[in-house]
């Protein structure tokens, strides 16, 4: 069955959209990082204009992440103070990102910039995951997963009383985050927020795959709080980004957004259920191979001699 | 059927003058709705010949458009978009339907005079060639020779299949009746392709009131997100 997308002005098979949303949701349930960065290439291969994909996806992220954020919030795994600082940063990033997007669209380079950003991001993330997971695949498991988890949580509990010192903990701008039990220069999370805002506005991805490692290794936040805190930030960043894309860019296709959203909210719980059955290193290895494959396909588009040798943009005069 | 009967009646009453006159044609539909399940549509043109054994050529043109063509240029090993060339008043959709191959119906000079044929569209330079190839590849510029059927040397019927990516707007259909290389009758008629239903409303709102569109979209998205968190909470 085909569905007509009013802003993209074309019809696409609805089962492909829901299927892709389902896969993306499944991946995010499975690996804990949103699969948004796989959705954009998939839709681009279907022939949808990149501007519509990114803008619609930015809007969709608000729904997907709200769903996840509410679940984390109930489990009290959110540092709201940190979320707030990140949100302030991402407001700046989002505004700048949408302006940059509109400008790139005007000069006709938006597709190219999106492609290059994706190739670089996917290659880096894919390679990191690959080299991290591949050796573990062939190693004997020394400890049971469950045992590992209890030890690490015991260590975390022991450290609970002591404040973790992040970057610039002794500077004038150092701020204490009570829930995370962390002291860090205010500008570090602000900067991360700006980056997350840029990512959602330019690429339509929540940016969890960049933010989660950054929050663990750069901010030194306790890992159990990272996912929820970042999700709360993504809800706001993507909501602002979606609205700005509607107003400045006019390429949010709400039908596309809703169909993708339906697929992904159904996929997340499925993925979460499966994740208990899959060894995490196998899961990460598979994900790495998938990401590298998509990166290679996108890179091919950039370097192989194009056919046709021009890009045609035709707009019916009102 | 009523139209066909009326046309036959007209045909019977029409006096056989030799000069070029109005062809006896009509469109089966003058409005093509693009709804949520739109996957293309068919527009039928039918009518009666003024003279037996003549040929019919039907030309369909979509709304005019502005086009930007950017040649791909290689820089640092990757292909990037070069300086854009602008073309105004490009025809967004073009289809020629005929009852026999064009070469058998008339000479090149006739087709040039009437502006019939993809190669004779006003698309100058490299940019024009870019537009032409792009439209052909997307099925939006077509020549379909010999698809118009003529029954009993009197009644003709032309079905044009509009692809799902057809541009919306006002369309023009030009119909020529040609005999011995000369146009003996012609007619220009119009039909409209427009988005209707939810899609039409969405597009209208997004254009006229982007803030409301943004608010509505965000509200829907957040509603689906929160409902799903509730619905699937056990699974997580």
Tab-separated table of N, CA, C and O in Angstrom, chain A residues 2-7 9-11 59-60 62-63 66-67 70-71 74-75 105-109 112 116 235 239 243-244 246-247 250 252-255 257-258 261-262 265-266 268-269 272-273 302-306 308-317, chain B residues 34-39 63-72 74 77-82 89-90 92 129-131 133-135 138 164-168 195 198-199 202-203 206 210-211 213-214 217-218 220-222 224-226 228-229 232-233 235-236:
chain	number	residue	atom	x	y	z
A	2	UNK	N	0.542	2.181	-0.852
A	2	UNK	CA	1.333	3.403	-0.929
A	2	UNK	C	0.693	4.510	-0.104
A	2	UNK	O	-0.520	4.556	0.040
A	3	UNK	N	1.523	5.368	0.426
A	3	UNK	CA	1.013	6.524	1.145
A	3	UNK	C	1.633	7.771	0.530
A	3	UNK	O	2.825	7.804	0.214
A	4	UNK	N	0.786	8.781	0.319
A	4	UNK	CA	1.257	10.003	-0.322
A	4	UNK	C	1.764	10.976	0.730
A	4	UNK	O	1.067	11.278	1.692
A	5	UNK	N	2.983	11.438	0.556
A	5	UNK	CA	3.581	12.387	1.501
A	5	UNK	C	3.393	13.801	0.958
A	5	UNK	O	3.984	14.156	-0.059
A	6	UNK	N	2.560	14.604	1.636
A	6	UNK	CA	2.161	15.896	1.053
A	6	UNK	C	3.295	16.895	0.890
A	6	UNK	O	3.275	17.688	-0.040
A	7	UNK	N	4.277	16.887	1.765
A	7	UNK	CA	5.350	17.881	1.646
A	7	UNK	C	6.441	17.374	0.690
A	7	UNK	O	6.961	18.124	-0.127
A	9	UNK	N	5.814	15.455	-1.658
A	9	UNK	CA	5.076	15.368	-2.926
A	9	UNK	C	5.411	14.110	-3.697
A	9	UNK	O	5.672	14.137	-4.896
A	10	UNK	N	5.414	12.997	-2.997
A	10	UNK	CA	5.566	11.720	-3.678
A	10	UNK	C	4.949	10.630	-2.808
A	10	UNK	O	4.682	10.843	-1.626
A	11	UNK	N	4.692	9.471	-3.436
A	11	UNK	CA	4.127	8.408	-2.619
A	11	UNK	C	5.155	7.298	-2.452
A	11	UNK	O	5.948	7.021	-3.342
A	59	UNK	N	11.722	16.047	13.995
A	59	UNK	CA	10.436	16.093	14.688
A	59	UNK	C	10.104	14.741	15.307
A	59	UNK	O	9.650	14.665	16.446
A	60	UNK	N	10.349	13.678	14.572
A	60	UNK	CA	10.022	12.339	15.056
A	60	UNK	C	10.804	11.986	16.318
A	60	UNK	O	10.273	11.328	17.224
A	62	UNK	N	11.484	13.703	18.771
A	62	UNK	CA	10.830	14.221	19.970
A	62	UNK	C	9.906	13.152	20.559
A	62	UNK	O	9.878	12.942	21.771
A	63	UNK	N	9.157	12.473	19.684
A	63	UNK	CA	8.224	11.444	20.145
A	63	UNK	C	8.936	10.208	20.646
A	63	UNK	O	8.646	9.690	21.726
A	66	UNK	N	10.755	10.949	23.883
A	66	UNK	CA	9.831	11.178	24.997
A	66	UNK	C	9.392	9.840	25.582
A	66	UNK	O	9.356	9.654	26.799
A	67	UNK	N	9.095	8.910	24.675
A	67	UNK	CA	8.693	7.577	25.097
A	67	UNK	C	9.758	6.952	26.002
A	67	UNK	O	9.456	6.420	27.071
A	70	UNK	N	10.312	9.051	29.446
A	70	UNK	CA	9.293	8.820	30.478
A	70	UNK	C	9.592	7.540	31.248
A	70	UNK	O	9.452	7.491	32.470
A	71	UNK	N	10.017	6.492	30.504
A	71	UNK	CA	10.337	5.222	31.146
A	71	UNK	C	11.510	5.393	32.113
A	71	UNK	O	11.476	4.910	33.246
A	74	UNK	N	10.613	7.366	35.312
A	74	UNK	CA	9.916	6.574	36.321
A	74	UNK	C	10.901	5.786	37.168
A	74	UNK	O	10.693	5.573	38.361
A	75	UNK	N	11.993	5.363	36.521
A	75	UNK	CA	12.996	4.601	37.259
A	75	UNK	C	13.987	5.523	37.965
A	75	UNK	O	15.009	5.064	38.463
A	105	UNK	N	20.891	24.686	2.167
A	105	UNK	CA	19.854	24.318	1.211
A	105	UNK	C	19.787	25.371	0.105
A	105	UNK	O	19.635	25.037	-1.070
A	106	UNK	N	19.916	26.639	0.513
A	106	UNK	CA	19.862	27.723	-0.475
A	106	UNK	C	21.004	27.631	-1.475
A	106	UNK	O	20.809	27.867	-2.661
A	107	UNK	N	22.204	27.299	-0.996
A	107	UNK	CA	23.319	27.229	-1.928
A	107	UNK	C	23.426	25.848	-2.577
A	107	UNK	O	24.344	25.574	-3.337
A	108	UNK	N	22.469	24.972	-2.259
A	108	UNK	CA	22.379	23.695	-2.965
A	108	UNK	C	23.364	22.633	-2.527
A	108	UNK	O	23.636	21.705	-3.264
A	109	UNK	N	23.915	22.772	-1.337
A	109	UNK	CA	24.915	21.793	-0.902
A	109	UNK	C	24.429	20.951	0.269
A	109	UNK	O	25.211	20.192	0.841
A	112	UNK	N	24.906	17.124	-0.010
A	112	UNK	CA	26.319	16.771	0.045
A	112	UNK	C	26.831	16.811	1.479
A	112	UNK	O	27.502	15.883	1.939
A	116	UNK	N	28.340	13.747	3.635
A	116	UNK	CA	29.705	13.734	4.168
A	116	UNK	C	29.687	13.548	5.689
A	116	UNK	O	30.441	12.757	6.243
A	235	UNK	N	14.587	15.096	23.930
A	235	UNK	CA	13.180	15.480	23.766
A	235	UNK	C	13.089	16.968	23.449
A	235	UNK	O	12.455	17.386	22.483
A	239	UNK	N	12.418	18.691	19.786
A	239	UNK	CA	11.165	19.444	19.680
A	239	UNK	C	11.441	20.837	19.120
A	239	UNK	O	10.774	21.293	18.185
A	243	UNK	N	10.298	22.206	15.375
A	243	UNK	CA	9.505	23.428	15.206
A	243	UNK	C	10.243	24.417	14.297
A	243	UNK	O	9.667	24.987	13.367
A	244	UNK	N	11.545	24.601	14.534
A	244	UNK	CA	12.312	25.540	13.710
A	244	UNK	C	12.377	25.081	12.256
A	244	UNK	O	12.329	25.893	11.339
A	246	UNK	N	10.042	23.438	10.750
A	246	UNK	CA	8.714	23.755	10.184
A	246	UNK	C	8.674	25.210	9.755
A	246	UNK	O	8.182	25.546	8.683
A	247	UNK	N	9.171	26.083	10.629
A	247	UNK	CA	8.987	27.516	10.429
A	247	UNK	C	9.981	28.088	9.416
A	247	UNK	O	9.606	28.821	8.502
A	250	UNK	N	10.342	24.700	6.329
A	250	UNK	CA	9.106	24.217	5.703
A	250	UNK	C	9.189	22.832	5.107
A	250	UNK	O	8.438	22.512	4.203
A	252	UNK	N	9.209	19.815	7.023
A	252	UNK	CA	8.757	18.713	7.880
A	252	UNK	C	7.497	18.116	7.258
A	252	UNK	O	6.525	18.818	7.009
A	253	UNK	N	7.553	16.824	6.955
A	253	UNK	CA	6.378	16.142	6.428
A	253	UNK	C	5.768	15.352	7.577
A	253	UNK	O	6.268	14.298	7.966
A	254	UNK	N	4.672	15.879	8.140
A	254	UNK	CA	4.145	15.309	9.381
A	254	UNK	C	3.617	13.884	9.156
A	254	UNK	O	3.657	13.053	10.063
A	255	UNK	N	3.180	13.580	7.950
A	255	UNK	CA	2.720	12.216	7.659
A	255	UNK	C	3.903	11.249	7.744
A	255	UNK	O	3.826	10.201	8.399
A	257	UNK	N	6.661	11.769	9.386
A	257	UNK	CA	7.053	11.759	10.788
A	257	UNK	C	6.233	10.754	11.589
A	257	UNK	O	6.775	9.925	12.318
A	258	UNK	N	4.903	10.813	11.419
A	258	UNK	CA	4.023	9.965	12.232
A	258	UNK	C	4.172	8.491	11.867
A	258	UNK	O	4.165	7.632	12.747
A	261	UNK	N	7.367	7.272	13.319
A	261	UNK	CA	7.236	7.238	14.778
A	261	UNK	C	6.490	5.978	15.231
A	261	UNK	O	6.902	5.300	16.165
A	262	UNK	N	5.401	5.658	14.520
A	262	UNK	CA	4.627	4.460	14.859
A	262	UNK	C	5.511	3.223	14.785
A	262	UNK	O	5.485	2.377	15.677
A	265	UNK	N	8.187	3.305	17.786
A	265	UNK	CA	7.715	3.046	19.156
A	265	UNK	C	7.296	1.590	19.337
A	265	UNK	O	7.326	1.066	20.442
A	266	UNK	N	6.925	0.924	18.222
A	266	UNK	CA	6.621	-0.501	18.336
A	266	UNK	C	7.903	-1.322	18.393
A	266	UNK	O	7.956	-2.381	19.011
A	268	UNK	N	10.931	-0.423	19.680
A	268	UNK	CA	11.764	-0.300	20.881
A	268	UNK	C	11.517	-1.425	21.899
A	268	UNK	O	12.463	-2.107	22.304
A	269	UNK	N	10.247	-1.666	22.305
A	269	UNK	CA	10.048	-2.748	23.289
A	269	UNK	C	10.461	-4.118	22.761
A	269	UNK	O	10.980	-4.953	23.518
A	272	UNK	N	14.143	-4.269	23.150
A	272	UNK	CA	14.496	-4.388	24.554
A	272	UNK	C	14.323	-5.833	25.023
A	272	UNK	O	15.125	-6.361	25.794
A	273	UNK	N	13.293	-6.502	24.509
A	273	UNK	CA	13.037	-7.878	24.906
A	273	UNK	C	14.134	-8.805	24.383
A	273	UNK	O	14.626	-9.672	25.081
A	302	UNK	N	29.485	8.999	-3.115
A	302	UNK	CA	30.264	10.234	-3.181
A	302	UNK	C	31.419	10.149	-4.163
A	302	UNK	O	31.821	11.146	-4.750
A	303	UNK	N	32.002	8.930	-4.327
A	303	UNK	CA	33.220	8.860	-5.137
A	303	UNK	C	33.024	8.241	-6.509
A	303	UNK	O	33.797	8.535	-7.410
A	304	UNK	N	31.989	7.410	-6.694
A	304	UNK	CA	31.793	6.818	-8.015
A	304	UNK	C	31.285	7.897	-8.969
A	304	UNK	O	30.526	8.784	-8.568
A	305	UNK	N	31.706	7.828	-10.228
A	305	UNK	CA	31.272	8.803	-11.237
A	305	UNK	C	29.747	8.832	-11.285
A	305	UNK	O	29.116	7.799	-11.488
A	306	UNK	N	29.153	10.002	-11.033
A	306	UNK	CA	27.701	10.046	-10.913
A	306	UNK	C	26.994	9.889	-12.254
A	306	UNK	O	27.526	10.277	-13.296
A	308	UNK	N	22.905	10.536	-13.424
A	308	UNK	CA	23.376	11.584	-14.333
A	308	UNK	C	24.388	12.515	-13.665
A	308	UNK	O	24.513	12.521	-12.436
A	309	UNK	N	25.065	13.305	-14.473
A	309	UNK	CA	26.147	14.132	-13.941
A	309	UNK	C	25.669	15.495	-13.450
A	309	UNK	O	26.416	16.454	-13.472
A	310	UNK	N	24.425	15.590	-13.060
A	310	UNK	CA	23.955	16.860	-12.522
A	310	UNK	C	22.809	16.605	-11.545
A	310	UNK	O	22.205	15.538	-11.549
A	311	UNK	N	22.564	17.575	-10.711
A	311	UNK	CA	21.452	17.502	-9.778
A	311	UNK	C	20.400	18.491	-10.267
A	311	UNK	O	20.712	19.647	-10.513
A	312	UNK	N	19.184	18.019	-10.428
A	312	UNK	CA	18.130	18.887	-10.938
A	312	UNK	C	17.104	19.122	-9.842
A	312	UNK	O	16.623	18.187	-9.215
A	313	UNK	N	16.812	20.386	-9.616
A	313	UNK	CA	15.844	20.749	-8.584
A	313	UNK	C	14.740	21.541	-9.269
A	313	UNK	O	14.983	22.636	-9.772
A	314	UNK	N	13.551	20.976	-9.335
A	314	UNK	CA	12.463	21.645	-10.053
A	314	UNK	C	11.330	21.986	-9.090
A	314	UNK	O	10.841	21.127	-8.367
A	315	UNK	N	10.962	23.264	-9.050
A	315	UNK	CA	9.874	23.719	-8.176
A	315	UNK	C	8.773	24.329	-9.011
A	315	UNK	O	9.017	25.265	-9.764
A	316	UNK	N	7.557	23.795	-8.872
A	316	UNK	CA	6.426	24.365	-9.600
A	316	UNK	C	6.130	25.751	-9.054
A	316	UNK	O	6.084	25.956	-7.844
A	317	UNK	N	5.976	26.708	-9.956
A	317	UNK	CA	5.700	28.082	-9.532
A	317	UNK	C	4.282	28.175	-8.995
A	317	UNK	O	3.358	27.632	-9.589
B	34	UNK	N	-5.506	14.268	-5.501
B	34	UNK	CA	-4.364	13.534	-4.950
B	34	UNK	C	-4.651	13.337	-3.469
B	34	UNK	O	-4.484	14.252	-2.660
B	35	UNK	N	-5.126	12.144	-3.124
B	35	UNK	CA	-5.472	11.868	-1.734
B	35	UNK	C	-4.342	11.087	-1.083
B	35	UNK	O	-3.293	10.881	-1.683
B	36	UNK	N	-4.570	10.637	0.159
B	36	UNK	CA	-3.508	9.986	0.918
B	36	UNK	C	-3.036	8.684	0.281
B	36	UNK	O	-1.908	8.275	0.462
B	37	UNK	N	-3.942	8.020	-0.477
B	37	UNK	CA	-3.561	6.736	-1.074
B	37	UNK	C	-3.219	6.884	-2.551
B	37	UNK	O	-3.235	5.923	-3.303
B	38	UNK	N	-2.901	8.112	-2.984
B	38	UNK	CA	-2.633	8.378	-4.394
B	38	UNK	C	-1.429	7.585	-4.894
B	38	UNK	O	-0.343	7.660	-4.321
B	39	UNK	N	-1.629	6.780	-5.923
B	39	UNK	CA	-0.478	6.101	-6.523
B	39	UNK	C	-0.527	6.245	-8.042
B	39	UNK	O	-0.296	5.310	-8.790
B	63	UNK	N	2.140	22.177	-15.016
B	63	UNK	CA	2.400	23.577	-14.669
B	63	UNK	C	3.865	23.949	-14.892
B	63	UNK	O	4.747	23.110	-14.837
B	64	UNK	N	4.074	25.239	-15.131
B	64	UNK	CA	5.437	25.751	-15.332
B	64	UNK	C	6.191	25.730	-14.005
B	64	UNK	O	5.600	25.891	-12.939
B	65	UNK	N	7.497	25.526	-14.114
B	65	UNK	CA	8.302	25.436	-12.899
B	65	UNK	C	9.618	26.171	-13.078
B	65	UNK	O	10.019	26.494	-14.186
B	66	UNK	N	10.254	26.441	-11.934
B	66	UNK	CA	11.586	27.034	-11.943
B	66	UNK	C	12.562	25.912	-11.629
B	66	UNK	O	12.337	25.127	-10.710
B	67	UNK	N	13.621	25.826	-12.391
B	67	UNK	CA	14.536	24.726	-12.116
B	67	UNK	C	15.954	25.223	-11.910
B	67	UNK	O	16.383	26.205	-12.507
B	68	UNK	N	16.646	24.539	-11.016
B	68	UNK	CA	18.066	24.809	-10.774
B	68	UNK	C	18.817	23.540	-11.134
B	68	UNK	O	18.509	22.475	-10.623
B	69	UNK	N	19.771	23.669	-12.013
B	69	UNK	CA	20.556	22.509	-12.412
B	69	UNK	C	21.989	22.721	-11.950
B	69	UNK	O	22.603	23.731	-12.264
B	70	UNK	N	22.485	21.770	-11.162
B	70	UNK	CA	23.855	21.870	-10.672
B	70	UNK	C	24.676	20.728	-11.227
B	70	UNK	O	24.424	19.575	-10.903
B	71	UNK	N	25.657	21.049	-12.042
B	71	UNK	CA	26.515	19.979	-12.550
B	71	UNK	C	27.371	19.438	-11.413
B	71	UNK	O	27.738	20.177	-10.498
B	72	UNK	N	27.638	18.130	-11.460
B	72	UNK	CA	28.505	17.552	-10.419
B	72	UNK	C	29.949	17.701	-10.854
B	72	UNK	O	30.291	17.368	-11.978
B	74	UNK	N	34.138	17.148	-9.697
B	74	UNK	CA	34.964	16.364	-8.796
B	74	UNK	C	35.962	17.261	-8.090
B	74	UNK	O	36.682	18.010	-8.729
B	77	UNK	N	38.543	14.228	-4.850
B	77	UNK	CA	38.128	12.837	-4.945
B	77	UNK	C	36.644	12.587	-4.751
B	77	UNK	O	36.161	11.488	-4.975
B	78	UNK	N	35.891	13.593	-4.306
B	78	UNK	CA	34.454	13.360	-4.185
B	78	UNK	C	33.694	14.299	-5.115
B	78	UNK	O	34.188	15.361	-5.501
B	79	UNK	N	32.509	13.886	-5.460
B	79	UNK	CA	31.695	14.666	-6.393
B	79	UNK	C	30.839	15.649	-5.623
B	79	UNK	O	30.023	15.251	-4.788
B	80	UNK	N	31.035	16.918	-5.904
B	80	UNK	CA	30.215	17.915	-5.218
B	80	UNK	C	29.389	18.687	-6.241
B	80	UNK	O	29.622	18.588	-7.445
B	81	UNK	N	28.424	19.433	-5.756
B	81	UNK	CA	27.560	20.191	-6.654
B	81	UNK	C	28.236	21.478	-7.088
B	81	UNK	O	28.686	22.258	-6.264
B	82	UNK	N	28.297	21.705	-8.395
B	82	UNK	CA	28.935	22.906	-8.916
B	82	UNK	C	27.988	24.086	-8.962
B	82	UNK	O	26.902	24.061	-8.374
B	89	UNK	N	10.408	28.929	-16.227
B	89	UNK	CA	9.356	28.463	-17.140
B	89	UNK	C	9.648	27.121	-17.801
B	89	UNK	O	9.469	26.942	-18.993
B	90	UNK	N	10.117	26.211	-16.987
B	90	UNK	CA	10.304	24.848	-17.460
B	90	UNK	C	8.978	24.108	-17.282
B	90	UNK	O	8.287	24.316	-16.292
B	92	UNK	N	6.837	21.207	-16.144
B	92	UNK	CA	7.132	20.188	-15.146
B	92	UNK	C	6.691	18.789	-15.569
B	92	UNK	O	7.198	17.800	-15.064
B	129	UNK	N	19.363	20.331	-21.001
B	129	UNK	CA	19.596	18.900	-21.212
B	129	UNK	C	19.460	18.155	-19.885
B	129	UNK	O	18.909	17.058	-19.825
B	130	UNK	N	19.944	18.804	-18.808
B	130	UNK	CA	19.831	18.210	-17.478
B	130	UNK	C	18.381	18.005	-17.091
B	130	UNK	O	17.983	16.936	-16.626
B	131	UNK	N	17.580	19.042	-17.305
B	131	UNK	CA	16.156	18.962	-16.974
B	131	UNK	C	15.505	17.850	-17.797
B	131	UNK	O	14.761	17.022	-17.273
B	133	UNK	N	16.782	15.149	-19.208
B	133	UNK	CA	17.145	13.791	-18.793
B	133	UNK	C	16.526	13.435	-17.449
B	133	UNK	O	16.094	12.302	-17.238
B	134	UNK	N	16.501	14.409	-16.543
B	134	UNK	CA	15.925	14.172	-15.222
B	134	UNK	C	14.448	13.819	-15.326
B	134	UNK	O	13.964	12.867	-14.721
B	135	UNK	N	13.712	14.602	-16.131
B	135	UNK	CA	12.273	14.373	-16.284
B	135	UNK	C	11.980	13.045	-16.977
B	135	UNK	O	11.024	12.348	-16.625
B	138	UNK	N	12.461	10.228	-14.599
B	138	UNK	CA	11.405	10.129	-13.586
B	138	UNK	C	10.058	9.826	-14.205
B	138	UNK	O	9.032	9.812	-13.512
B	164	UNK	N	2.827	8.456	-9.862
B	164	UNK	CA	2.568	8.941	-8.498
B	164	UNK	C	3.329	10.228	-8.164
B	164	UNK	O	2.901	10.987	-7.301
B	165	UNK	N	4.440	10.478	-8.856
B	165	UNK	CA	5.223	11.678	-8.550
B	165	UNK	C	4.814	12.865	-9.419
B	165	UNK	O	5.566	13.814	-9.580
B	166	UNK	N	3.627	12.793	-10.010
B	166	UNK	CA	3.186	13.849	-10.925
B	166	UNK	C	3.054	15.179	-10.176
B	166	UNK	O	2.534	15.233	-9.065
B	167	UNK	N	3.570	16.273	-10.745
B	167	UNK	CA	3.448	17.567	-10.067
B	167	UNK	C	1.979	18.008	-10.019
B	167	UNK	O	1.230	17.742	-10.951
B	168	UNK	N	1.603	18.696	-8.941
B	168	UNK	CA	0.232	19.176	-8.855
B	168	UNK	C	0.133	20.556	-9.487
B	168	UNK	O	1.111	21.287	-9.573
B	195	UNK	N	-3.935	18.376	-4.385
B	195	UNK	CA	-3.983	17.562	-3.175
B	195	UNK	C	-5.306	17.818	-2.459
B	195	UNK	O	-5.724	18.952	-2.323
B	198	UNK	N	-6.573	14.984	3.955
B	198	UNK	CA	-5.601	15.304	5.005
B	198	UNK	C	-4.340	15.917	4.409
B	198	UNK	O	-3.850	16.946	4.874
B	199	UNK	N	-3.830	15.285	3.346
B	199	UNK	CA	-2.605	15.766	2.718
B	199	UNK	C	-2.724	17.206	2.261
B	199	UNK	O	-1.826	18.024	2.493
B	202	UNK	N	-2.741	19.468	5.237
B	202	UNK	CA	-1.397	19.536	5.822
B	202	UNK	C	-0.546	20.532	5.032
B	202	UNK	O	0.094	21.410	5.597
B	203	UNK	N	-0.581	20.385	3.711
B	203	UNK	CA	0.271	21.235	2.876
B	203	UNK	C	-0.149	22.697	2.991
B	203	UNK	O	0.691	23.589	3.092
B	206	UNK	N	0.951	24.045	6.346
B	206	UNK	CA	2.405	24.210	6.410
B	206	UNK	C	2.843	25.456	5.643
B	206	UNK	O	3.799	26.122	6.028
B	210	UNK	N	2.974	28.289	9.259
B	210	UNK	CA	3.962	27.310	9.719
B	210	UNK	C	4.019	27.139	11.233
B	210	UNK	O	4.296	26.045	11.708
B	211	UNK	N	3.732	28.217	11.986
B	211	UNK	CA	3.766	28.072	13.447
B	211	UNK	C	2.687	27.131	13.937
B	211	UNK	O	2.924	26.279	14.795
B	213	UNK	N	1.286	24.817	12.158
B	213	UNK	CA	1.663	23.498	11.646
B	213	UNK	C	2.686	22.851	12.566
B	213	UNK	O	2.570	21.673	12.915
B	214	UNK	N	3.675	23.644	12.983
B	214	UNK	CA	4.704	23.141	13.885
B	214	UNK	C	4.099	22.699	15.212
B	214	UNK	O	4.388	21.608	15.713
B	217	UNK	N	2.028	19.492	14.717
B	217	UNK	CA	2.894	18.330	14.494
B	217	UNK	C	3.530	17.884	15.796
B	217	UNK	O	3.528	16.700	16.140
B	218	UNK	N	4.063	18.866	16.539
B	218	UNK	CA	4.743	18.545	17.791
B	218	UNK	C	3.766	17.911	18.780
B	218	UNK	O	4.083	16.913	19.434
B	220	UNK	N	1.076	16.171	18.128
B	220	UNK	CA	0.783	14.804	17.690
B	220	UNK	C	1.927	13.863	18.046
B	220	UNK	O	1.715	12.769	18.572
B	221	UNK	N	3.136	14.314	17.740
B	221	UNK	CA	4.322	13.494	17.975
B	221	UNK	C	4.490	13.192	19.466
B	221	UNK	O	4.727	12.050	19.863
B	222	UNK	N	4.318	14.231	20.296
B	222	UNK	CA	4.474	14.030	21.742
B	222	UNK	C	3.365	13.137	22.284
B	222	UNK	O	3.588	12.323	23.177
B	224	UNK	N	1.797	10.683	20.640
B	224	UNK	CA	2.120	9.297	20.276
B	224	UNK	C	3.242	8.780	21.173
B	224	UNK	O	3.186	7.649	21.670
B	225	UNK	N	4.246	9.634	21.408
B	225	UNK	CA	5.369	9.225	22.243
B	225	UNK	C	4.951	8.870	23.655
B	225	UNK	O	5.346	7.839	24.191
B	226	UNK	N	4.096	9.709	24.266
B	226	UNK	CA	3.734	9.439	25.658
B	226	UNK	C	2.761	8.271	25.770
B	226	UNK	O	2.857	7.469	26.685
B	228	UNK	N	2.683	5.720	23.800
B	228	UNK	CA	3.426	4.485	23.582
B	228	UNK	C	4.240	4.119	24.822
B	228	UNK	O	4.376	2.948	25.140
B	229	UNK	N	4.748	5.126	25.530
B	229	UNK	CA	5.499	4.842	26.755
B	229	UNK	C	4.583	4.134	27.750
B	229	UNK	O	4.993	3.207	28.443
B	232	UNK	N	3.552	0.456	26.247
B	232	UNK	CA	4.582	-0.571	26.184
B	232	UNK	C	5.412	-0.645	27.458
B	232	UNK	O	6.476	-1.227	27.484
B	233	UNK	N	4.923	-0.049	28.541
B	233	UNK	CA	5.803	0.066	29.712
B	233	UNK	C	6.188	-1.305	30.271
B	233	UNK	O	7.241	-1.471	30.851
B	235	UNK	N	6.831	-3.984	28.600
B	235	UNK	CA	7.831	-4.633	27.753
B	235	UNK	C	9.241	-4.175	28.091
B	235	UNK	O	10.190	-4.918	27.922
B	236	UNK	N	9.348	-2.937	28.563
B	236	UNK	CA	10.692	-2.402	28.787
B	236	UNK	C	11.256	-2.846	30.133
B	236	UNK	O	10.535	-3.006	31.069
